Amino acid sequence: MVSLGSRITGVHTPFKVDVTEDHVIVYVPSAGFDGAVLYWGASLLKSLMVYEHRSGLRVRADAIESAFANLKVDLQELKDSITTVGKFREEVRRAQEQVTKTFDSLVDLTLQAETKLRVVVDRLEQRLYDELQALPRSKDVLALPEPTPANEIDVWVTELEGAKDKRAGGYRAIVDFATSNGLAIVLQEGELVLGQGEKAVARTDSTKTRVDVHWHLLENPESISFDPRLEKYKEKDNCIVISGKDLAALTACLAARLKSS
């Protein structure tokens, strides 16, 4: 029987081989917890087993010890390499822990910065709202600019119709209403301003598909009534916004506003 004994606790003892009729026992010095020398001892035992099995010869203990002594240089080189790899592994582990710690710190700082930015943005939005609310609101009559000639207005609407602009129908309905009711029309920056006498009474405001009308108010909005399905009071501009989704309803609302003004 071939067996292996080891001082895995790191106690240093001379390398020793005992050979009896029934056993070959190899005592491995300084095996250590990494098991490097123990591995060498196991390899030696395996070689002995193979050799004795194939040759039918017994190897003397002193010969085994002599062979192992010749391998000590290689064994030491292996141990040094294992030590180096172990140190490298430990450095990598420490570096990994440091990187993880650094990234955790960065994530915490990012979250703190994001929270502060949100607070700042919310505060600025509130400040802006407060400033806008504090602006003076004038209810004076808005002066009407010089009216645009009727032929220029017609050409402008015709061009929108030719370009299949979805707002063309709304502008045409408003122009027809203003013309039939004797209102002046001013084409200003792509929108229409409607005037009565020397004052502006309404202006258009469009999206890509719809034209609304902002009807200016002079009286207290609490004293007037409006249809919430089609009209909405805009406090900032002191006007009624008339939706242009339904052109017939739009012109009906314009007629009612004109009559009450």
CSV table of N, CA and C in Angstrom, one decimal, residues 62-164:
chain,number,residue,atom,x,y,z
A,62,ASP,N,15.8,5.4,0.4
A,62,ASP,CA,16.9,6.4,0.2
A,62,ASP,C,16.9,6.9,-1.3
A,63,ALA,N,16.5,6.0,-2.2
A,63,ALA,CA,16.5,6.4,-3.6
A,63,ALA,C,15.4,7.4,-3.9
A,64,ILE,N,14.3,7.1,-3.2
A,64,ILE,CA,13.1,8.0,-3.3
A,64,ILE,C,13.5,9.4,-2.8
A,65,GLU,N,14.1,9.4,-1.6
A,65,GLU,CA,14.5,10.7,-1.0
A,65,GLU,C,15.5,11.4,-1.8
A,66,SER,N,16.4,10.7,-2.4
A,66,SER,CA,17.4,11.3,-3.3
A,66,SER,C,16.8,11.9,-4.5
A,67,ALA,N,15.8,11.2,-5.1
A,67,ALA,CA,15.1,11.7,-6.3
A,67,ALA,C,14.4,13.0,-5.9
A,68,PHE,N,13.7,12.9,-4.8
A,68,PHE,CA,12.9,14.1,-4.4
A,68,PHE,C,13.8,15.3,-4.1
A,69,ALA,N,15.0,15.0,-3.5
A,69,ALA,CA,15.9,16.1,-3.3
A,69,ALA,C,16.4,16.8,-4.6
A,70,ASN,N,16.5,16.0,-5.6
A,70,ASN,CA,16.9,16.5,-6.9
A,70,ASN,C,15.8,17.4,-7.5
A,71,LEU,N,14.6,17.2,-7.0
A,71,LEU,CA,13.5,18.0,-7.5
A,71,LEU,C,13.2,19.2,-6.7
A,72,LYS,N,14.0,19.4,-5.6
A,72,LYS,CA,13.7,20.5,-4.7
A,72,LYS,C,13.7,21.9,-5.3
A,73,VAL,N,14.7,22.0,-6.3
A,73,VAL,CA,14.8,23.3,-7.0
A,73,VAL,C,13.6,23.6,-7.8
A,74,ASP,N,13.1,22.6,-8.5
A,74,ASP,CA,11.8,22.8,-9.3
A,74,ASP,C,10.7,23.0,-8.3
A,75,LEU,N,10.7,22.3,-7.2
A,75,LEU,CA,9.6,22.5,-6.2
A,75,LEU,C,9.6,23.9,-5.7
A,76,GLN,N,10.8,24.4,-5.3
A,76,GLN,CA,10.8,25.7,-4.8
A,76,GLN,C,10.3,26.8,-5.8
A,77,GLU,N,10.7,26.6,-7.1
A,77,GLU,CA,10.3,27.5,-8.1
A,77,GLU,C,8.7,27.5,-8.2
A,78,LEU,N,8.2,26.3,-8.1
A,78,LEU,CA,6.7,26.1,-8.2
A,78,LEU,C,6.1,26.9,-7.0
A,79,LYS,N,6.7,26.7,-5.8
A,79,LYS,CA,6.2,27.3,-4.6
A,79,LYS,C,6.2,28.9,-4.7
A,80,ASP,N,7.3,29.4,-5.3
A,80,ASP,CA,7.5,30.8,-5.5
A,80,ASP,C,6.4,31.3,-6.5
A,81,SER,N,6.2,30.5,-7.5
A,81,SER,CA,5.2,30.9,-8.5
A,81,SER,C,3.8,31.0,-7.9
A,82,ILE,N,3.5,29.9,-7.1
A,82,ILE,CA,2.2,29.9,-6.4
A,82,ILE,C,2.1,31.1,-5.5
A,83,THR,N,3.1,31.4,-4.8
A,83,THR,CA,3.1,32.5,-3.8
A,83,THR,C,2.8,33.8,-4.6
A,84,THR,N,3.5,34.0,-5.7
A,84,THR,CA,3.3,35.2,-6.6
A,84,THR,C,1.8,35.3,-7.1
A,85,VAL,N,1.3,34.1,-7.6
A,85,VAL,CA,-0.1,34.1,-8.0
A,85,VAL,C,-1.0,34.4,-6.9
A,86,GLY,N,-0.7,33.9,-5.7
A,86,GLY,CA,-1.6,34.2,-4.6
A,86,GLY,C,-1.6,35.6,-4.2
A,87,LYS,N,-0.4,36.3,-4.3
A,87,LYS,CA,-0.4,37.7,-4.0
A,87,LYS,C,-1.1,38.5,-5.0
A,88,PHE,N,-0.9,38.1,-6.3
A,88,PHE,CA,-1.6,38.8,-7.4
A,88,PHE,C,-3.2,38.7,-7.2
A,89,ARG,N,-3.6,37.4,-6.9
A,89,ARG,CA,-5.0,37.2,-6.6
A,89,ARG,C,-5.5,38.1,-5.5
A,90,GLU,N,-4.8,38.2,-4.5
A,90,GLU,CA,-5.2,39.1,-3.3
A,90,GLU,C,-5.2,40.5,-3.7
A,91,GLU,N,-4.2,41.0,-4.5
A,91,GLU,CA,-4.3,42.4,-5.0
A,91,GLU,C,-5.5,42.7,-5.9
A,92,VAL,N,-5.8,41.7,-6.8
A,92,VAL,CA,-6.9,41.8,-7.6
A,92,VAL,C,-8.2,41.9,-6.8
A,93,ARG,N,-8.3,41.1,-5.8
A,93,ARG,CA,-9.5,41.1,-4.9
A,93,ARG,C,-9.6,42.4,-4.2
A,94,ARG,N,-8.5,42.9,-3.7
A,94,ARG,CA,-8.5,44.2,-3.0
A,94,ARG,C,-8.9,45.4,-4.0
A,95,ALA,N,-8.3,45.3,-5.2
A,95,ALA,CA,-8.6,46.3,-6.2
A,95,ALA,C,-10.1,46.3,-6.6
A,96,GLN,N,-10.7,45.0,-6.7
A,96,GLN,CA,-12.1,44.9,-7.0
A,96,GLN,C,-12.9,45.5,-5.9
A,97,GLU,N,-12.6,45.2,-4.6
A,97,GLU,CA,-13.3,45.8,-3.5
A,97,GLU,C,-13.3,47.3,-3.5
A,98,GLN,N,-12.1,47.8,-3.9
A,98,GLN,CA,-11.9,49.3,-3.9
A,98,GLN,C,-12.7,49.9,-5.0
A,99,VAL,N,-12.7,49.3,-6.2
A,99,VAL,CA,-13.5,49.8,-7.4
A,99,VAL,C,-15.0,49.7,-7.0
A,100,THR,N,-15.4,48.6,-6.4
A,100,THR,CA,-16.8,48.5,-6.0
A,100,THR,C,-17.2,49.6,-5.0
A,101,LYS,N,-16.3,49.8,-4.1
A,101,LYS,CA,-16.6,50.8,-3.1
A,101,LYS,C,-16.7,52.2,-3.7
A,102,THR,N,-15.7,52.5,-4.7
A,102,THR,CA,-15.7,53.8,-5.4
A,102,THR,C,-17.0,54.0,-6.2
A,103,PHE,N,-17.4,52.9,-6.9
A,103,PHE,CA,-18.6,53.1,-7.7
A,103,PHE,C,-19.8,53.3,-6.8
A,104,ASP,N,-19.9,52.6,-5.7
A,104,ASP,CA,-21.0,52.8,-4.8
A,104,ASP,C,-21.1,54.2,-4.3
A,105,SER,N,-19.9,54.8,-4.1
A,105,SER,CA,-19.8,56.2,-3.6
A,105,SER,C,-20.3,57.1,-4.7
A,106,LEU,N,-19.9,56.8,-6.0
A,106,LEU,CA,-20.3,57.7,-7.1
A,106,LEU,C,-21.8,57.6,-7.3
A,107,VAL,N,-22.3,56.4,-7.2
A,107,VAL,CA,-23.8,56.3,-7.3
A,107,VAL,C,-24.5,57.1,-6.3
A,108,ASP,N,-24.0,57.1,-5.0
A,108,ASP,CA,-24.6,57.9,-4.0
A,108,ASP,C,-24.5,59.4,-4.3
A,109,LEU,N,-23.4,59.8,-4.8
A,109,LEU,CA,-23.2,61.2,-5.1
A,109,LEU,C,-24.1,61.6,-6.2
A,110,THR,N,-24.3,60.7,-7.2
A,110,THR,CA,-25.2,61.0,-8.4
A,110,THR,C,-26.6,61.2,-7.9
A,111,LEU,N,-27.0,60.3,-7.0
A,111,LEU,CA,-28.4,60.4,-6.5
A,111,LEU,C,-28.6,61.6,-5.7
A,112,GLN,N,-27.6,62.0,-4.9
A,112,GLN,CA,-27.7,63.3,-4.2
A,112,GLN,C,-27.8,64.5,-5.1
A,113,ALA,N,-27.0,64.5,-6.2
A,113,ALA,CA,-27.0,65.6,-7.1
A,113,ALA,C,-28.3,65.7,-7.8
A,114,GLU,N,-28.9,64.5,-8.2
A,114,GLU,CA,-30.1,64.5,-9.0
A,114,GLU,C,-31.3,65.0,-8.1
A,115,THR,N,-31.2,64.6,-6.8
A,115,THR,CA,-32.3,65.1,-5.9
A,115,THR,C,-32.2,66.6,-5.7
A,116,LYS,N,-31.0,67.2,-5.6
A,116,LYS,CA,-30.8,68.6,-5.4
A,116,LYS,C,-31.2,69.3,-6.7
A,117,LEU,N,-30.9,68.8,-7.9
A,117,LEU,CA,-31.3,69.4,-9.1
A,117,LEU,C,-32.8,69.5,-9.2
A,118,ARG,N,-33.5,68.4,-8.8
A,118,ARG,CA,-34.9,68.4,-8.9
A,118,ARG,C,-35.5,69.5,-8.0
A,119,VAL,N,-35.0,69.6,-6.8
A,119,VAL,CA,-35.4,70.6,-5.9
A,119,VAL,C,-35.2,72.0,-6.5
A,120,VAL,N,-34.0,72.2,-7.1
A,120,VAL,CA,-33.8,73.5,-7.7
A,120,VAL,C,-34.7,73.8,-8.8
A,121,VAL,N,-35.0,72.8,-9.7
A,121,VAL,CA,-35.9,73.0,-10.8
A,121,VAL,C,-37.3,73.4,-10.3
A,122,ASP,N,-37.7,72.6,-9.4
A,122,ASP,CA,-39.1,72.9,-8.8
A,122,ASP,C,-39.2,74.3,-8.2
A,123,ARG,N,-38.1,74.7,-7.5
A,123,ARG,CA,-38.1,76.0,-6.9
A,123,ARG,C,-38.1,77.1,-8.0
A,124,LEU,N,-37.3,76.9,-9.1
A,124,LEU,CA,-37.3,77.9,-10.2
A,124,LEU,C,-38.7,77.9,-10.9
A,125,GLU,N,-39.3,76.8,-11.1
A,125,GLU,CA,-40.6,76.8,-11.7
A,125,GLU,C,-41.6,77.6,-10.9
A,126,GLN,N,-41.6,77.4,-9.5
A,126,GLN,CA,-42.5,78.1,-8.7
A,126,GLN,C,-42.2,79.6,-8.7
A,127,ARG,N,-40.9,80.0,-8.7
A,127,ARG,CA,-40.5,81.4,-8.7
A,127,ARG,C,-40.9,82.0,-10.0
A,128,LEU,N,-40.8,81.3,-11.2
A,128,LEU,CA,-41.2,81.8,-12.4
A,128,LEU,C,-42.7,82.1,-12.5
A,129,TYR,N,-43.5,81.1,-11.9
A,129,TYR,CA,-44.9,81.2,-11.9
A,129,TYR,C,-45.3,82.4,-11.0
A,130,ASP,N,-44.6,82.6,-9.9
A,130,ASP,CA,-45.0,83.7,-9.0
A,130,ASP,C,-44.6,85.0,-9.7
A,131,GLU,N,-43.5,85.1,-10.4
A,131,GLU,CA,-43.2,86.3,-11.1
A,131,GLU,C,-44.2,86.7,-12.2
A,132,LEU,N,-44.6,85.6,-12.9
A,132,LEU,CA,-45.6,85.9,-14.0
A,132,LEU,C,-47.0,86.3,-13.4
A,133,GLN,N,-47.3,85.7,-12.3
A,133,GLN,CA,-48.6,86.1,-11.6
A,133,GLN,C,-48.5,87.5,-11.1
A,134,ALA,N,-47.3,88.0,-10.8
A,134,ALA,CA,-47.2,89.3,-10.2
A,134,ALA,C,-47.2,90.4,-11.3
A,135,LEU,N,-47.0,90.0,-12.6
A,135,LEU,CA,-47.0,91.0,-13.6
A,135,LEU,C,-48.3,91.7,-13.7
A,136,PRO,N,-48.3,93.0,-14.0
A,136,PRO,CA,-49.6,93.8,-14.1
A,136,PRO,C,-50.4,93.4,-15.3
A,137,ARG,N,-51.7,93.2,-15.1
A,137,ARG,CA,-52.6,92.9,-16.2
A,137,ARG,C,-53.4,94.1,-16.6
A,138,SER,N,-53.2,94.5,-17.8
A,138,SER,CA,-53.9,95.7,-18.3
A,138,SER,C,-55.2,95.3,-19.0
A,139,LYS,N,-56.2,96.1,-18.7
A,139,LYS,CA,-57.5,95.8,-19.4
A,139,LYS,C,-57.9,97.0,-20.3
A,140,ASP,N,-56.8,97.8,-20.6
A,140,ASP,CA,-57.0,98.9,-21.6
A,140,ASP,C,-57.4,98.3,-22.9
A,141,VAL,N,-58.0,99.2,-23.7
A,141,VAL,CA,-58.3,98.8,-25.1
A,141,VAL,C,-57.0,98.6,-25.9
A,142,LEU,N,-56.9,97.5,-26.6
A,142,LEU,CA,-55.8,97.2,-27.4
A,142,LEU,C,-55.9,98.0,-28.7
A,143,ALA,N,-54.8,98.7,-29.0
A,143,ALA,CA,-54.8,99.4,-30.3
A,143,ALA,C,-54.7,98.5,-31.5
A,144,LEU,N,-55.5,98.8,-32.5
A,144,LEU,CA,-55.5,98.0,-33.7
A,144,LEU,C,-54.4,98.5,-34.7
A,145,PRO,N,-53.6,97.6,-35.2
A,145,PRO,CA,-52.6,98.0,-36.2
A,145,PRO,C,-53.3,98.4,-37.5
A,146,GLU,N,-52.5,98.8,-38.5
A,146,GLU,CA,-53.1,99.1,-39.8
A,146,GLU,C,-53.7,97.9,-40.4
A,147,PRO,N,-55.0,97.9,-40.8
A,147,PRO,CA,-55.6,96.7,-41.4
A,147,PRO,C,-54.9,96.3,-42.7
A,148,THR,N,-54.9,95.0,-43.0
A,148,THR,CA,-54.3,94.5,-44.2
A,148,THR,C,-55.3,94.5,-45.3
A,149,PRO,N,-55.0,94.9,-46.5
A,149,PRO,CA,-55.9,94.9,-47.7
A,149,PRO,C,-56.6,93.6,-47.8
A,150,ALA,N,-57.9,93.6,-48.2
A,150,ALA,CA,-58.7,92.4,-48.3
A,150,ALA,C,-58.1,91.4,-49.3
A,151,ASN,N,-57.5,91.9,-50.5
A,151,ASN,CA,-57.0,91.0,-51.5
A,151,ASN,C,-55.8,90.3,-51.0
A,152,GLU,N,-55.0,90.9,-50.1
A,152,GLU,CA,-53.8,90.2,-49.5
A,152,GLU,C,-54.2,89.1,-48.6
A,153,ILE,N,-55.3,89.4,-47.8
A,153,ILE,CA,-55.8,88.3,-46.9
A,153,ILE,C,-56.3,87.2,-47.7
A,154,ASP,N,-57.0,87.5,-48.8
A,154,ASP,CA,-57.6,86.4,-49.7
A,154,ASP,C,-56.5,85.6,-50.3
A,155,VAL,N,-55.4,86.2,-50.8
A,155,VAL,CA,-54.3,85.5,-51.4
A,155,VAL,C,-53.6,84.6,-50.3
A,156,TRP,N,-53.5,85.1,-49.1
A,156,TRP,CA,-52.9,84.3,-48.0
A,156,TRP,C,-53.7,83.0,-47.7
A,157,VAL,N,-55.0,83.2,-47.6
A,157,VAL,CA,-55.8,82.0,-47.3
A,157,VAL,C,-55.9,81.1,-48.5
A,158,THR,N,-55.9,81.6,-49.7
A,158,THR,CA,-55.9,80.8,-50.9
A,158,THR,C,-54.6,79.9,-51.0
A,159,GLU,N,-53.5,80.5,-50.6
A,159,GLU,CA,-52.2,79.8,-50.6
A,159,GLU,C,-52.3,78.6,-49.6
A,160,LEU,N,-52.9,78.9,-48.4
A,160,LEU,CA,-53.0,77.8,-47.4
A,160,LEU,C,-53.9,76.7,-47.9
A,161,GLU,N,-54.9,77.1,-48.6
A,161,GLU,CA,-55.8,76.0,-49.2
A,161,GLU,C,-55.1,75.2,-50.2
A,162,GLY,N,-54.3,75.9,-51.1
A,162,GLY,CA,-53.6,75.2,-52.1
A,162,GLY,C,-52.5,74.3,-51.6
A,163,ALA,N,-52.0,74.6,-50.4
A,163,ALA,CA,-51.0,73.8,-49.8
A,163,ALA,C,-51.6,72.7,-48.9
A,164,LYS,N,-52.9,72.6,-49.0
A,164,LYS,CA,-53.7,71.7,-48.2
A,164,LYS,C,-53.4,71.8,-46.7
